[in-house]
Tab-separated table of C-alpha atoms in Angstrom:
chain	number	residue	atom	x	y	z
U	533	MET	CA	11.320	-20.617	-57.426
U	534	GLN	CA	13.791	-20.399	-60.642
U	535	ARG	CA	11.481	-17.469	-62.814
U	536	LYS	CA	11.472	-14.089	-63.801
U	537	THR	CA	9.310	-12.066	-61.404
U	538	SER	CA	6.882	-10.052	-61.876
U	539	PRO	CA	4.387	-8.521	-59.488
U	540	THR	CA	0.468	-9.693	-60.398
U	541	ALA	CA	-1.340	-8.038	-58.250
U	542	ALA	CA	-2.309	-5.793	-55.544
U	543	PRO	CA	-0.484	-7.232	-52.170
U	544	LYS	CA	-3.278	-8.114	-49.612
U	545	LEU	CA	-0.815	-7.477	-47.094
U	546	THR	CA	1.400	-4.739	-45.651
U	547	ALA	CA	5.048	-5.420	-46.310
U	548	GLU	CA	4.927	-4.797	-42.058
U	549	GLN	CA	2.277	-7.593	-42.135
U	550	VAL	CA	4.231	-9.691	-43.933
U	551	LEU	CA	7.371	-9.446	-41.859
U	552	ASP	CA	5.248	-10.328	-38.568
U	553	GLY	CA	3.471	-13.119	-40.639
U	554	PHE	CA	7.041	-14.521	-41.279
U	555	VAL	CA	8.184	-14.237	-37.316
U	556	LYS	CA	5.250	-15.628	-36.265
U	557	ASN	CA	4.740	-18.788	-38.857
U	558	THR	CA	8.483	-19.270	-38.137
U	559	GLY	CA	8.638	-19.069	-34.055
U	560	GLY	CA	6.629	-16.179	-33.018
U	561	PRO	CA	7.178	-16.010	-28.870
U	562	ALA	CA	10.082	-18.811	-28.939
U	563	TYR	CA	12.455	-16.496	-30.671
U	564	ASN	CA	11.991	-13.892	-27.301
U	565	LYS	CA	13.651	-17.253	-25.611
U	566	LEU	CA	16.316	-18.040	-28.356
U	567	THR	CA	19.643	-17.245	-27.124
U	568	SER	CA	21.706	-19.190	-29.302
U	569	SER	CA	21.553	-21.441	-32.714
U	570	VAL	CA	24.323	-24.038	-33.897
U	571	ALA	CA	23.679	-25.934	-37.771
U	572	VAL	CA	25.745	-27.768	-39.566
U	573	GLY	CA	26.008	-29.367	-42.671
U	574	THR	CA	26.661	-29.595	-45.938
U	575	VAL	CA	28.476	-27.491	-48.500
U	576	GLN	CA	28.947	-27.782	-51.841
U	577	LEU	CA	30.578	-25.030	-54.882
U	578	THR	CA	30.113	-25.638	-58.419
U	579	GLY	CA	32.352	-27.987	-59.731
U	580	GLN	CA	33.618	-29.180	-56.458
U	581	GLN	CA	33.643	-31.452	-53.792
U	582	LEU	CA	31.251	-31.871	-51.144
U	583	GLY	CA	32.009	-29.990	-48.062
U	584	THR	CA	30.727	-29.316	-44.721
U	585	VAL	CA	29.450	-26.198	-42.992
U	586	GLU	CA	28.715	-24.303	-39.404
U	587	ILE	CA	26.333	-21.859	-38.707
U	588	LYS	CA	26.592	-20.149	-34.823
U	589	SER	CA	24.622	-17.202	-34.027
U	590	LYS	CA	24.184	-15.970	-30.006
U	591	ALA	CA	22.214	-12.835	-29.208
U	592	PRO	CA	22.000	-9.984	-29.410
U	593	GLN	CA	24.298	-9.980	-32.972
U	594	LYS	CA	26.875	-12.436	-32.845
U	595	PHE	CA	27.368	-14.926	-36.313
U	596	LEU	CA	29.614	-17.117	-37.547
U	597	LEU	CA	29.613	-19.100	-40.628
U	598	ARG	CA	32.200	-21.885	-41.252
U	599	MET	CA	32.786	-23.754	-44.394
U	600	VAL	CA	35.086	-26.953	-45.152
U	601	LEU	CA	35.941	-26.913	-48.902
U	602	PRO	CA	38.149	-29.923	-50.074
U	603	LYS	CA	40.728	-28.569	-52.447
U	604	LEU	CA	39.778	-24.644	-51.454
U	605	GLY	CA	40.251	-25.114	-47.720
U	606	GLU	CA	38.537	-23.245	-45.053
U	607	VAL	CA	36.490	-19.985	-45.583
U	608	SER	CA	34.810	-18.430	-42.639
U	609	THR	CA	33.304	-15.182	-41.444
U	610	GLY	CA	32.676	-13.553	-38.456
U	611	TYR	CA	30.696	-10.720	-36.084
U	612	ASP	CA	31.768	-10.731	-32.388
U	613	GLY	CA	28.679	-7.906	-31.941
U	614	LYS	CA	31.732	-4.965	-32.997
U	615	GLU	CA	34.259	-6.376	-34.963
U	616	GLY	CA	33.799	-8.384	-38.366
U	617	TRP	CA	36.489	-10.706	-40.428
U	618	ALA	CA	36.869	-12.979	-43.070
U	619	ARG	CA	39.249	-15.562	-43.408
U	620	ASP	CA	39.784	-17.545	-46.236
U	621	PRO	CA	43.084	-19.240	-48.335
U	622	ASN	CA	43.942	-16.258	-50.914
U	623	LEU	CA	43.234	-12.798	-49.053
U	624	GLY	CA	44.076	-14.477	-45.869
U	625	LEU	CA	42.552	-12.516	-42.759
U	626	ARG	CA	40.733	-9.381	-43.192
U	627	LEU	CA	39.095	-7.085	-40.993
U	628	LEU	CA	35.865	-5.118	-42.866
U	629	GLN	CA	34.886	-2.362	-42.883
U	630	GLY	CA	32.395	-0.582	-44.749
U	631	GLU	CA	29.331	-1.591	-46.321
U	632	GLU	CA	30.849	-5.237	-45.924
U	633	LEU	CA	30.685	-4.617	-42.273
U	634	ALA	CA	27.329	-3.063	-42.750
U	635	GLN	CA	26.131	-6.470	-44.682
U	636	LEU	CA	27.669	-8.764	-42.092
U	637	ARG	CA	25.936	-7.351	-38.941
U	638	LEU	CA	22.430	-7.177	-40.436
U	639	GLN	CA	23.080	-10.809	-41.092
U	640	ALA	CA	23.868	-11.528	-37.320
U	641	LEU	CA	20.988	-8.970	-36.709
U	642	GLN	CA	18.627	-11.267	-38.659
U	643	SER	CA	19.809	-14.429	-37.277
U	644	SER	CA	19.672	-14.364	-33.886
U	645	ALA	CA	16.684	-11.364	-34.227
U	646	PRO	CA	14.270	-11.962	-36.797
U	647	GLN	CA	11.455	-10.621	-34.676
U	648	SER	CA	13.339	-7.261	-34.438
U	649	TRP	CA	13.289	-6.555	-37.414
U	650	ARG	CA	11.927	-2.571	-36.945
U	651	SER	CA	14.986	-2.303	-35.218
U	652	TYR	CA	17.069	-2.754	-38.114
U	653	PHE	CA	15.093	-1.601	-41.307
U	654	LYS	CA	14.033	1.854	-41.636
U	655	LYS	CA	11.524	1.169	-44.311
U	656	VAL	CA	10.133	-1.943	-46.073
U	657	GLU	CA	7.423	-1.966	-49.282
U	658	ASN	CA	5.662	-4.274	-50.358
U	659	LEU	CA	5.855	-4.100	-54.562
U	660	GLY	CA	2.531	-6.587	-55.223
U	661	LEU	CA	2.275	-10.525	-55.512
U	662	SER	CA	4.247	-11.826	-58.032
U	663	LYS	CA	3.193	-15.718	-59.826
U	664	ALA	CA	5.627	-19.012	-60.482
U	665	GLY	CA	3.519	-21.637	-61.617
U	666	SER	CA	0.458	-22.498	-59.872
U	667	ALA	CA	2.059	-19.805	-56.132
U	668	SER	CA	1.892	-16.792	-55.394
U	669	PHE	CA	4.641	-14.608	-53.949
U	670	TYR	CA	5.020	-11.425	-52.055
U	671	LYS	CA	7.583	-9.323	-53.456
U	672	LEU	CA	9.455	-6.860	-50.310
U	673	ARG	CA	11.684	-4.261	-50.698
U	674	LEU	CA	13.113	-3.576	-47.419
U	675	TRP	CA	16.047	-0.020	-46.729
U	676	PRO	CA	18.534	-1.260	-43.695
U	677	LYS	CA	18.965	1.629	-41.482
U	678	ASP	CA	22.933	1.344	-41.509
U	679	GLY	CA	22.421	2.533	-45.814
U	680	SER	CA	23.731	-0.529	-47.374
U	681	ALA	CA	21.468	-1.746	-50.259
U	682	ALA	CA	18.192	-2.173	-50.115
U	683	ILE	CA	17.615	-5.930	-50.237
U	684	ILE	CA	14.209	-7.524	-51.986
U	685	GLN	CA	12.468	-10.444	-50.443
U	686	TYR	CA	10.164	-12.625	-51.980
U	687	HIS	CA	7.644	-14.030	-48.921
U	688	HIS	CA	5.137	-17.606	-49.644
U	689	ALA	CA	1.672	-15.578	-49.916
U	690	THR	CA	-0.316	-18.312	-48.005
U	691	THR	CA	2.479	-19.589	-45.091
U	692	LEU	CA	4.421	-16.396	-45.518
U	693	LEU	CA	7.593	-18.488	-45.529
U	694	LEU	CA	10.533	-16.897	-47.422
U	695	ALA	CA	11.498	-17.932	-50.346
U	696	ARG	CA	13.884	-15.571	-51.830
U	697	ILE	CA	16.354	-12.779	-50.700
U	698	ASP	CA	17.575	-10.947	-53.824
U	699	GLN	CA	21.213	-8.499	-53.045
U	700	VAL	CA	24.040	-6.915	-54.136
U	701	GLN	CA	26.661	-7.981	-51.977
U	702	ALA	CA	30.116	-6.036	-51.684
U	703	THR	CA	33.078	-7.875	-51.714
U	704	PRO	CA	36.908	-7.082	-52.363
U	705	GLN	CA	36.141	-8.326	-56.268
U	706	GLY	CA	33.456	-5.543	-56.165
U	707	LYS	CA	29.644	-5.502	-56.650
U	708	ILE	CA	27.752	-9.137	-56.883
U	709	SER	CA	24.752	-9.475	-57.416
U	710	THR	CA	23.382	-12.869	-55.308
U	711	LEU	CA	19.778	-14.682	-55.394
U	712	THR	CA	19.902	-17.117	-52.390
U	713	TYR	CA	16.767	-19.917	-52.337
U	714	PHE	CA	15.275	-21.262	-49.089
U	715	ASN	CA	13.459	-24.599	-48.725
U	716	ASP	CA	12.956	-27.413	-46.627
U	717	TRP	CA	11.764	-25.706	-43.789
U	718	ARG	CA	11.736	-27.646	-40.919
U	719	LEU	CA	10.428	-26.784	-36.893
U	720	THR	CA	13.574	-27.362	-34.153
U	721	ASP	CA	12.893	-26.415	-30.293
U	722	GLY	CA	9.513	-24.511	-31.795
U	723	ILE	CA	11.838	-22.730	-33.955
U	724	LYS	CA	11.583	-22.956	-37.683
U	725	THR	CA	14.808	-23.127	-39.820
U	726	ALA	CA	15.364	-23.253	-43.737
U	727	PHE	CA	17.742	-26.439	-43.862
U	728	GLN	CA	18.450	-26.152	-47.422
U	729	MET	CA	19.651	-22.781	-48.962
U	730	ARG	CA	20.697	-22.065	-52.483
U	731	GLN	CA	22.867	-19.570	-53.593
U	732	LYS	CA	23.250	-18.223	-57.178
U	733	SER	CA	25.661	-15.260	-58.202
U	734	ALA	CA	27.080	-14.766	-61.869
U	735	ASN	CA	28.390	-18.375	-62.931
U	736	LEU	CA	28.913	-20.257	-59.138
U	737	GLU	CA	25.819	-21.939	-57.220
U	738	LEU	CA	26.585	-22.515	-53.571
U	739	VAL	CA	23.831	-25.124	-51.958
U	740	LEU	CA	24.239	-25.367	-47.968
U	741	THR	CA	22.194	-28.587	-46.700
U	742	LEU	CA	21.454	-28.598	-42.997
U	743	THR	CA	22.118	-32.003	-41.201
U	744	GLN	CA	21.313	-30.532	-37.923
U	745	VAL	CA	19.747	-27.253	-35.929
U	746	GLN	CA	20.420	-27.170	-31.881
U	747	ASN	CA	19.067	-24.084	-30.109
U	748	ASN	CA	20.007	-22.644	-26.907
U	749	LEU	CA	23.558	-23.748	-26.737
U	750	PRO	CA	25.530	-22.366	-23.478
U	751	LEU	CA	28.004	-20.509	-26.390
U	752	THR	CA	31.369	-18.820	-25.129
U	753	ASP	CA	31.658	-15.343	-26.936
U	754	THR	CA	35.523	-16.655	-27.997
U	755	ASP	CA	33.323	-18.455	-30.380
U	756	PHE	CA	33.155	-15.400	-32.361
U	757	GLU	CA	36.579	-13.467	-32.014
U	758	ARG	CA	38.239	-13.174	-35.053
U	759	PRO	CA	41.588	-15.597	-35.701
U	760	ALA	CA	44.753	-14.498	-33.634
U	761	GLU	CA	46.562	-14.151	-36.300
U	762	ALA	CA	47.494	-10.694	-37.885
U	763	PRO	CA	44.964	-9.373	-40.326
U	764	ASN	CA	46.052	-8.280	-43.756
U	765	LYS	CA	45.134	-4.369	-44.304
U	766	PRO	CA	41.222	-4.656	-45.087
U	767	ALA	CA	40.660	-4.858	-48.905
U	768	LYS	CA	38.547	-1.830	-50.514
U	769	VAL	CA	35.516	-2.420	-51.356
U	770	ARG	CA	34.155	-0.990	-54.805
């Protein structure tokens, strides 16, 4: 879905109907029984060799992303339900705050309970239908309740599967615009997951390719706690 997107027609569904349809078509009642999810696979950053990735989530709002990149080392981000943290070889261990923390918290909620989108978005809007070749996509704008920046989502007009997210992400280096593409949706334990996620920002591209997804594993809360070492002073997010 690499294209310039501009609405071309009035939407046939409301934003609420699109989001409810996405939940129904990717899991429906299975989401109510979802306690955890663990995904593993490979990661590749522009100009770098292939690395590994692990993504964990646990209801109601715990999340962990751990990547090991050749020559760069381990990069990880976690949210334990209250505290968010990030750790990488350049900045060390940081406690997150402000919009950076809010965006991670939202990611944790979306990962563990997509069916509860009404509890974390205060407003959703369908901006119209966009065309890409022969395919059509609903373009939605979503405003998080936490006050962080609005998110643009594109959903396939027929399947309602998520195709792309446009977001301005808060980082210690400043606000960065990202485009994240979702492909290769597969069914695992009654829930469909995108087995490929490709994120583009400026001159960088990060590709995550999952090889296995397992749901409802007995994860412990300690899986999501920040590492034991003392964190650095939180970096100011511009």
